[in-house]
Each structure stands twice: as C-alpha cells, then as structure tokens.
Amino acid sequence: MQLVTLTGEPWADYGLVDSGHGRKLERYGRFRFIRPEPQALWAPAKPDWQAHGEFVPGSDEDGGGQWQFREPVPRDGWPLAWVEGDARVRFTAQTTPFRHLGFFPDMAPVWSWMRGRLDGSDAAECLNLFGYTGVGTLAMSAVGAKMVHVDASKKSVEAARGNAALSGLADAPVRWIVDDAAKFVAREVRRGRRYDGILLDPPKYGRGPDGEIWRLEEHLPALIADCRRLLDAQSRYLFLTVYAVRMSALAIGEMLRQAFADLPGTVEAGELAVREEARGLTLPTAIWARWSR
C-alpha cells in the first residue's frame, strides 16, 4: 500500500508560523500560541518566538500541563472561519486544558476531500463520530449533506451547536447526539441504517456519557466492522484519522482493506501534515486511512 500525505496549507485564520525543538508556533486569527510538538525534531527558523500564550506540558507524556499567558486572551474564545468556495464555516477557538484550541486545523484537507465526494449530492446522509465541536460536520453540512453528529461530551455537542449558529446553519438538517460512539453505531446497525459517508476521529482513550471506557487499540477494529455495516456499494467513503498513538498508517490501512474487501472502491492510507509558513516544510500531525468509491 502506497502511503499518501495530505498537507494542510495556511488559511486566513490559521497558519503554522514556525516549528522546531519540540514546539510549534501557530496563529489563530489575531492570536499566536506555542504548543508542544514532538514531531518537530529540527531547529526553528527563528530562535525567538512572540506569542500570546504557551501550553507547558506536565511530566506525564499521556497528558497534563497548563497554559501560560504573556498577553490577554479571551477566555470565552474568539470567532474564526474556514472558507472554501462559497461556503463559510464559522466557529469559536478557545484555549482548552487539552493543549489544543477547540478544533483541529490539520483536518482542513480532510474536510475538503469529503466535500468533494459529496459535491452536488444534496440527499447524501453522513455520520460524524467523535464529532467534537463540529467543524467537520458543518463543512459537510455547508454543501447540503444531511448530518448525524455524535460525541460523548455534552459540552462538546453544545459547542458544536453554537458553531452551527455562528455559521448560519442552525436550521440545517443535523442531528446532534450525545452518546457513546460505539454503542450508537451498534444500534444503527440493528436498525438497518445506511450512510453515504462516515468520518471518525477517535481518541486514544476516552469515556462515554455513562462511564464507558474507550481504548483505541482494543476497540477500534470492532467499531470499524460496525461502520462497514452502515455502508454499501452506493456509499461514498469512510475516513479515519488517528492522533497520538504508536501505530502505523500501514496498520490502519490494512485493517480498512480487510473490513471493506467485499465492497468496490479503493483503500488508501498515509499521514496528515501542515505546511509551515516560515520555510514551507511539512510537519506531520496524525495518520489516516480511508475507503472511497
């Protein structure tokens, strides 16, 4: 299987300014932030970075740490936008305890690819599992897709609904569901449901609304098998992204290849990356695999 790199380019409200020595400097609208980045093994373009805040990680590699602010930043967040064609998705960025800012900007090429698979198909119905604050859901909704957005966090789903309102999509056909992703998909299989596309971005570890435990390496294969049952020969795609795990894109690509062996289409895998503004180099951020027809 040939690996493919999907590279996110800078856009008006986001850019990777510089990277190196295990950190990255990014702009989010009018604010700049420094965050840890283990993949940045090289030296930065500039030795001194000016930023509004920096996330300083704890000693435990599995999490922890805190933001340190050098200049005032709105704690309730500030609006950003991702624009493609005549679609404008607006959402709130915010410094979170999880070191990110309420969305994943390296997903932009994934949003573009999925929109291209659905373009001109207003009747398409798609599922976004582990949908978080809904930017991916809204990117697809903006091209007319009927969406089902699932996340175990009530707070995240409320934020997603707020982003829909910011984007002028409050009345769009989106079902906002607070549920454990694996349990929801299993129920959809029993109901005989089908979808035209599925996006899933599972965490390494998580808990459902009723205390369900999610461990990626243990539970992902069964979830993919159930997702396969929600798709058929007329469906368009399944797109899987995986962050912060010691796992190969080849491994998740082979898992999808076996799961979709009975359907026509193509399975691909590779890395997500973001292009740095200072030098144009690409910073890898995650691995992905997809089936598409």
Short mmCIF file of C-alpha atoms in Angstrom, two decimals:
data_model
loop_
_atom_site.label_atom_id
_atom_site.label_comp_id
_atom_site.label_asym_id
_atom_site.label_seq_id
_atom_site.Cartn_x
_atom_site.Cartn_y
_atom_site.Cartn_z
CA MET A 1 0.00 0.00 0.00
CA GLN A 2 1.45 3.35 -1.05
CA LEU A 3 1.32 5.99 1.65
CA VAL A 4 -0.14 9.41 0.80
CA THR A 5 0.47 12.67 2.65
CA LEU A 6 -2.44 15.12 2.96
CA THR A 7 -0.94 18.54 3.63
CA GLY A 8 -2.91 21.42 5.07
CA GLU A 9 -1.95 24.81 3.64
CA PRO A 10 -2.13 28.09 5.62
CA TRP A 11 -5.51 29.84 5.51
CA ALA A 12 -6.70 33.27 6.51
CA ASP A 13 -7.48 32.44 10.15
CA TYR A 14 -4.86 29.74 10.75
CA GLY A 15 -1.23 29.09 9.96
CA LEU A 16 1.77 27.16 11.27
CA VAL A 17 4.20 30.06 11.62
CA ASP A 18 7.33 28.19 12.72
CA SER A 19 8.35 24.89 14.32
CA GLY A 20 11.34 23.20 15.89
CA HIS A 21 12.98 21.93 19.08
CA GLY A 22 9.81 20.05 20.01
CA ARG A 23 7.44 23.02 19.75
CA LYS A 24 5.32 24.84 17.18
CA LEU A 25 4.19 28.45 16.81
CA GLU A 26 0.72 28.91 15.30
CA ARG A 27 -1.58 31.81 14.54
CA TYR A 28 -5.29 31.56 15.29
CA GLY A 29 -6.83 34.73 13.95
CA ARG A 30 -5.16 37.66 15.69
CA PHE A 31 -3.56 35.50 18.41
CA ARG A 32 -0.39 33.39 18.40
CA PHE A 33 0.31 30.37 20.55
CA ILE A 34 3.16 27.95 21.26
CA ARG A 35 2.32 24.29 21.77
CA PRO A 36 4.39 21.12 22.26
CA GLU A 37 5.13 19.17 19.08
CA PRO A 38 7.29 16.02 19.44
CA GLN A 39 7.49 15.63 15.63
CA ALA A 40 9.37 18.94 15.25
CA LEU A 41 12.84 17.42 15.58
CA TRP A 42 14.56 20.19 13.60
CA ALA A 43 15.65 23.70 14.59
CA PRO A 44 13.14 26.56 14.22
CA ALA A 45 13.55 29.23 11.55
CA LYS A 46 13.78 31.93 14.24
CA PRO A 47 15.20 31.49 17.74
CA ASP A 48 12.79 33.87 19.49
CA TRP A 49 9.03 33.49 19.23
CA GLN A 50 6.50 36.11 20.23
CA ALA A 51 3.20 34.58 21.32
CA HIS A 52 0.17 35.44 23.44
CA GLY A 53 0.38 32.14 25.29
CA GLU A 54 2.17 28.81 25.56
CA PHE A 55 0.99 25.40 26.67
CA VAL A 56 3.59 23.92 29.04
CA PRO A 57 3.16 20.15 29.28
CA GLY A 58 3.33 18.17 32.50
CA SER A 59 5.87 15.49 33.21
CA ASP A 60 3.45 12.70 32.19
CA GLU A 61 3.62 12.05 28.43
CA ASP A 62 -0.03 10.94 28.46
CA GLY A 63 -1.33 14.39 29.31
CA GLY A 64 -1.31 17.20 31.80
CA GLY A 65 0.10 20.68 31.65
CA GLN A 66 -1.24 24.21 31.61
CA TRP A 67 -1.43 27.40 29.60
CA GLN A 68 0.84 30.29 30.47
CA PHE A 69 -0.27 33.63 29.03
CA ARG A 70 2.02 36.53 28.17
CA GLU A 71 -0.75 38.76 26.85
CA PRO A 72 -4.52 38.77 27.48
CA VAL A 73 -6.55 36.18 25.55
CA PRO A 74 -10.38 35.96 25.64
CA ARG A 75 -11.08 33.01 27.95
CA ASP A 76 -14.53 32.51 26.38
CA GLY A 77 -12.97 32.23 22.93
CA TRP A 78 -12.99 34.25 19.73
CA PRO A 79 -14.52 33.59 16.28
CA LEU A 80 -12.59 32.09 13.36
CA ALA A 81 -13.68 30.99 9.90
CA TRP A 82 -12.73 28.35 7.36
CA VAL A 83 -13.75 29.31 3.84
CA GLU A 84 -13.86 27.12 0.75
CA GLY A 85 -15.66 28.21 -2.39
CA ASP A 86 -18.93 29.84 -1.43
CA ALA A 87 -19.07 28.02 1.94
CA ARG A 88 -18.01 29.80 5.12
CA VAL A 89 -17.82 27.78 8.33
CA ARG A 90 -17.51 29.90 11.46
CA PHE A 91 -16.54 28.53 14.86
CA THR A 92 -15.11 29.55 18.22
CA ALA A 93 -11.45 29.00 19.07
CA GLN A 94 -10.56 28.69 22.73
CA THR A 95 -7.56 27.59 24.81
CA THR A 96 -8.53 24.24 26.34
CA PRO A 97 -6.95 22.12 29.12
CA PHE A 98 -6.16 19.54 26.42
CA ARG A 99 -3.48 21.76 24.80
CA HIS A 100 -5.47 22.38 21.60
CA LEU A 101 -7.77 25.29 20.75
CA GLY A 102 -11.17 23.68 20.31
CA PHE A 103 -10.68 22.32 16.77
CA PHE A 104 -8.04 20.54 14.68
CA PRO A 105 -6.82 22.77 11.83
CA ASP A 106 -4.80 19.99 10.20
CA MET A 107 -8.15 18.38 9.31
CA ALA A 108 -8.79 21.05 6.64
CA PRO A 109 -7.65 18.83 3.72
CA VAL A 110 -9.92 16.07 5.05
CA TRP A 111 -12.91 18.46 5.09
CA SER A 112 -12.10 19.50 1.51
CA TRP A 113 -11.79 15.90 0.30
CA MET A 114 -15.09 14.84 1.89
CA ARG A 115 -16.89 17.87 0.47
CA GLY A 116 -15.59 16.93 -2.96
CA ARG A 117 -17.00 13.42 -2.58
CA LEU A 118 -20.43 14.89 -1.76
CA ASP A 119 -20.50 17.90 -4.07
CA GLY A 120 -23.79 18.12 -5.91
CA SER A 121 -25.41 15.39 -3.81
CA ASP A 122 -27.86 17.22 -1.58
CA ALA A 123 -29.53 13.97 -0.50
CA ALA A 124 -26.31 12.49 0.95
CA GLU A 125 -26.51 11.48 4.61
CA CYS A 126 -23.27 11.31 6.57
CA LEU A 127 -22.17 10.36 10.08
CA ASN A 128 -19.50 12.17 12.11
CA LEU A 129 -18.35 10.07 15.06
CA PHE A 130 -16.35 11.68 17.88
CA GLY A 131 -17.51 14.89 16.22
CA TYR A 132 -16.20 17.24 18.95
CA THR A 133 -17.06 20.90 18.25
CA GLY A 134 -18.49 20.18 14.83
CA VAL A 135 -16.28 21.95 12.30
CA GLY A 136 -16.14 18.81 10.13
CA THR A 137 -19.90 18.36 10.47
CA LEU A 138 -20.51 21.95 9.36
CA ALA A 139 -18.04 21.73 6.47
CA MET A 140 -20.16 18.89 5.03
CA SER A 141 -23.47 20.44 6.01
CA ALA A 142 -22.49 23.56 4.06
CA VAL A 143 -22.60 21.54 0.82
CA GLY A 144 -26.06 20.20 1.61
CA ALA A 145 -25.29 16.91 3.36
CA LYS A 146 -27.71 15.65 6.00
CA MET A 147 -25.52 15.08 9.04
CA VAL A 148 -25.60 12.96 12.19
CA HIS A 149 -23.11 14.34 14.71
CA VAL A 150 -22.18 12.08 17.65
CA ASP A 151 -19.96 12.86 20.63
CA ALA A 152 -19.90 11.54 24.19
CA SER A 153 -19.37 15.03 25.63
CA LYS A 154 -22.48 17.13 26.17
CA LYS A 155 -20.28 20.22 26.39
CA SER A 156 -18.70 19.47 23.00
CA VAL A 157 -22.07 18.95 21.34
CA GLU A 158 -23.34 22.22 22.81
CA ALA A 159 -20.25 23.95 21.40
CA ALA A 160 -20.94 22.33 18.01
CA ARG A 161 -24.49 23.65 18.02
CA GLY A 162 -23.12 27.09 18.87
CA ASN A 163 -20.74 26.86 15.92
CA ALA A 164 -23.67 25.92 13.68
CA ALA A 165 -25.45 29.09 14.76
CA LEU A 166 -22.30 31.16 14.07
CA SER A 167 -22.15 29.63 10.59
CA GLY A 168 -25.79 30.38 9.81
CA LEU A 169 -26.52 26.63 9.85
CA ALA A 170 -28.67 26.44 12.98
CA ASP A 171 -31.60 25.15 10.90
CA ALA A 172 -29.54 22.80 8.72
CA PRO A 173 -30.51 19.09 8.79
CA VAL A 174 -28.12 17.99 11.55
CA ARG A 175 -28.97 15.53 14.32
CA TRP A 176 -26.90 16.44 17.39
CA ILE A 177 -26.45 13.35 19.57
CA VAL A 178 -24.70 12.92 22.93
CA ASP A 179 -23.80 9.24 23.04
CA ASP A 180 -21.01 6.70 23.16
CA ALA A 181 -19.91 6.29 19.52
CA ALA A 182 -19.54 2.51 19.59
CA LYS A 183 -22.95 1.98 21.22
CA PHE A 184 -24.62 4.39 18.81
CA VAL A 185 -23.15 2.65 15.76
CA ALA A 186 -24.17 -0.77 17.08
CA ARG A 187 -27.76 0.45 17.47
CA GLU A 188 -27.72 1.91 13.96
CA VAL A 189 -26.61 -1.49 12.62
CA ARG A 190 -29.53 -3.19 14.39
CA ARG A 191 -31.88 -0.58 12.92
CA GLY A 192 -30.68 -1.40 9.41
CA ARG A 193 -29.49 2.15 8.77
CA ARG A 194 -27.09 3.15 5.99
CA TYR A 195 -24.97 6.24 5.31
CA ASP A 196 -23.27 7.76 2.30
CA GLY A 197 -20.18 8.71 4.27
CA ILE A 198 -18.62 8.32 7.71
CA LEU A 199 -15.93 10.42 9.36
CA LEU A 200 -14.42 9.19 12.62
CA ASP A 201 -11.66 10.75 14.67
CA PRO A 202 -11.41 8.55 17.79
CA PRO A 203 -9.24 9.47 20.76
CA LYS A 204 -6.51 7.25 22.14
CA TYR A 205 -8.51 6.91 25.37
CA GLY A 206 -11.90 8.22 26.40
CA ARG A 207 -15.06 7.76 28.43
CA GLY A 208 -18.66 7.68 27.22
CA PRO A 209 -21.52 9.59 28.89
CA ASP A 210 -22.32 6.58 31.10
CA GLY A 211 -18.71 5.83 32.01
CA GLU A 212 -17.98 3.57 29.03
CA ILE A 213 -14.24 3.04 28.51
CA TRP A 214 -12.71 3.55 25.06
CA ARG A 215 -9.20 2.26 24.27
CA LEU A 216 -8.21 2.77 20.66
CA GLU A 217 -6.09 -0.32 20.05
CA GLU A 218 -8.63 -2.55 21.78
CA HIS A 219 -11.92 -1.18 20.43
CA LEU A 220 -11.17 0.32 17.01
CA PRO A 221 -11.40 -2.89 14.90
CA ALA A 222 -14.89 -3.71 16.18
CA LEU A 223 -16.06 -0.13 15.59
CA ILE A 224 -14.73 -0.20 12.02
CA ALA A 225 -16.52 -3.51 11.44
CA ASP A 226 -19.82 -1.97 12.58
CA CYS A 227 -19.21 1.15 10.48
CA ARG A 228 -18.71 -1.09 7.46
CA ARG A 229 -22.24 -2.48 8.06
CA LEU A 230 -23.63 1.05 7.77
CA LEU A 231 -22.16 1.45 4.28
CA ASP A 232 -22.96 -0.28 1.00
CA ALA A 233 -21.83 -0.35 -2.62
CA GLN A 234 -23.53 3.02 -3.24
CA SER A 235 -21.86 4.77 -0.28
CA ARG A 236 -19.07 7.28 -0.91
CA TYR A 237 -16.44 6.98 1.82
CA LEU A 238 -15.21 6.22 5.31
CA PHE A 239 -12.41 8.46 6.60
CA LEU A 240 -10.49 7.56 9.77
CA THR A 241 -7.93 9.79 11.50
CA VAL A 242 -5.78 8.74 14.45
CA TYR A 243 -3.69 11.01 16.68
CA ALA A 244 -1.05 10.50 19.36
CA VAL A 245 -0.61 6.74 19.10
CA ARG A 246 2.32 4.44 18.40
CA MET A 247 0.64 2.98 15.35
CA SER A 248 1.44 2.88 11.65
CA ALA A 249 -0.70 4.19 8.81
CA LEU A 250 0.02 0.87 7.12
CA ALA A 251 -1.62 -0.93 10.04
CA ILE A 252 -4.88 1.02 9.96
CA GLY A 253 -4.85 0.88 6.17
CA GLU A 254 -4.68 -2.92 6.26
CA MET A 255 -7.48 -3.01 8.85
CA LEU A 256 -9.70 -1.00 6.47
CA ARG A 257 -8.63 -3.07 3.46
CA GLN A 258 -9.83 -6.24 5.15
CA ALA A 259 -13.01 -4.65 6.50
CA PHE A 260 -14.00 -3.34 3.04
CA ALA A 261 -12.77 -6.26 0.95
CA ASP A 262 -16.33 -7.11 -0.12
CA LEU A 263 -17.13 -3.60 -1.43
CA PRO A 264 -15.95 -1.94 -4.63
CA GLY A 265 -13.65 1.01 -4.14
CA THR A 266 -10.16 1.91 -3.02
CA VAL A 267 -8.41 1.89 0.36
CA GLU A 268 -5.63 4.42 0.95
CA ALA A 269 -3.60 5.44 3.99
CA GLY A 270 -0.99 7.97 4.96
CA GLU A 271 -0.15 10.96 7.13
CA LEU A 272 -1.76 14.30 7.82
CA ALA A 273 0.63 17.24 7.81
CA VAL A 274 0.60 21.04 7.98
CA ARG A 275 2.82 23.26 5.84
CA GLU A 276 4.92 25.70 7.80
CA GLU A 277 4.74 29.31 6.66
CA ALA A 278 8.34 30.19 7.50
CA ARG A 279 10.07 27.59 5.29
CA GLY A 280 7.40 25.55 3.57
CA LEU A 281 8.39 22.31 5.30
CA THR A 282 5.63 19.87 6.28
CA LEU A 283 5.00 18.95 9.91
CA PRO A 284 3.33 15.53 10.35
CA THR A 285 0.46 15.53 12.83
CA ALA A 286 -1.58 12.31 12.52
CA ILE A 287 -2.16 9.16 10.48
CA TRP A 288 -5.24 8.36 8.41
CA ALA A 289 -6.87 5.67 6.31
CA ARG A 290 -9.92 5.85 4.05
CA TRP A 291 -12.15 3.75 1.87
CA SER A 292 -13.80 5.53 -1.04
CA ARG A 293 -15.79 4.63 -4.12
#
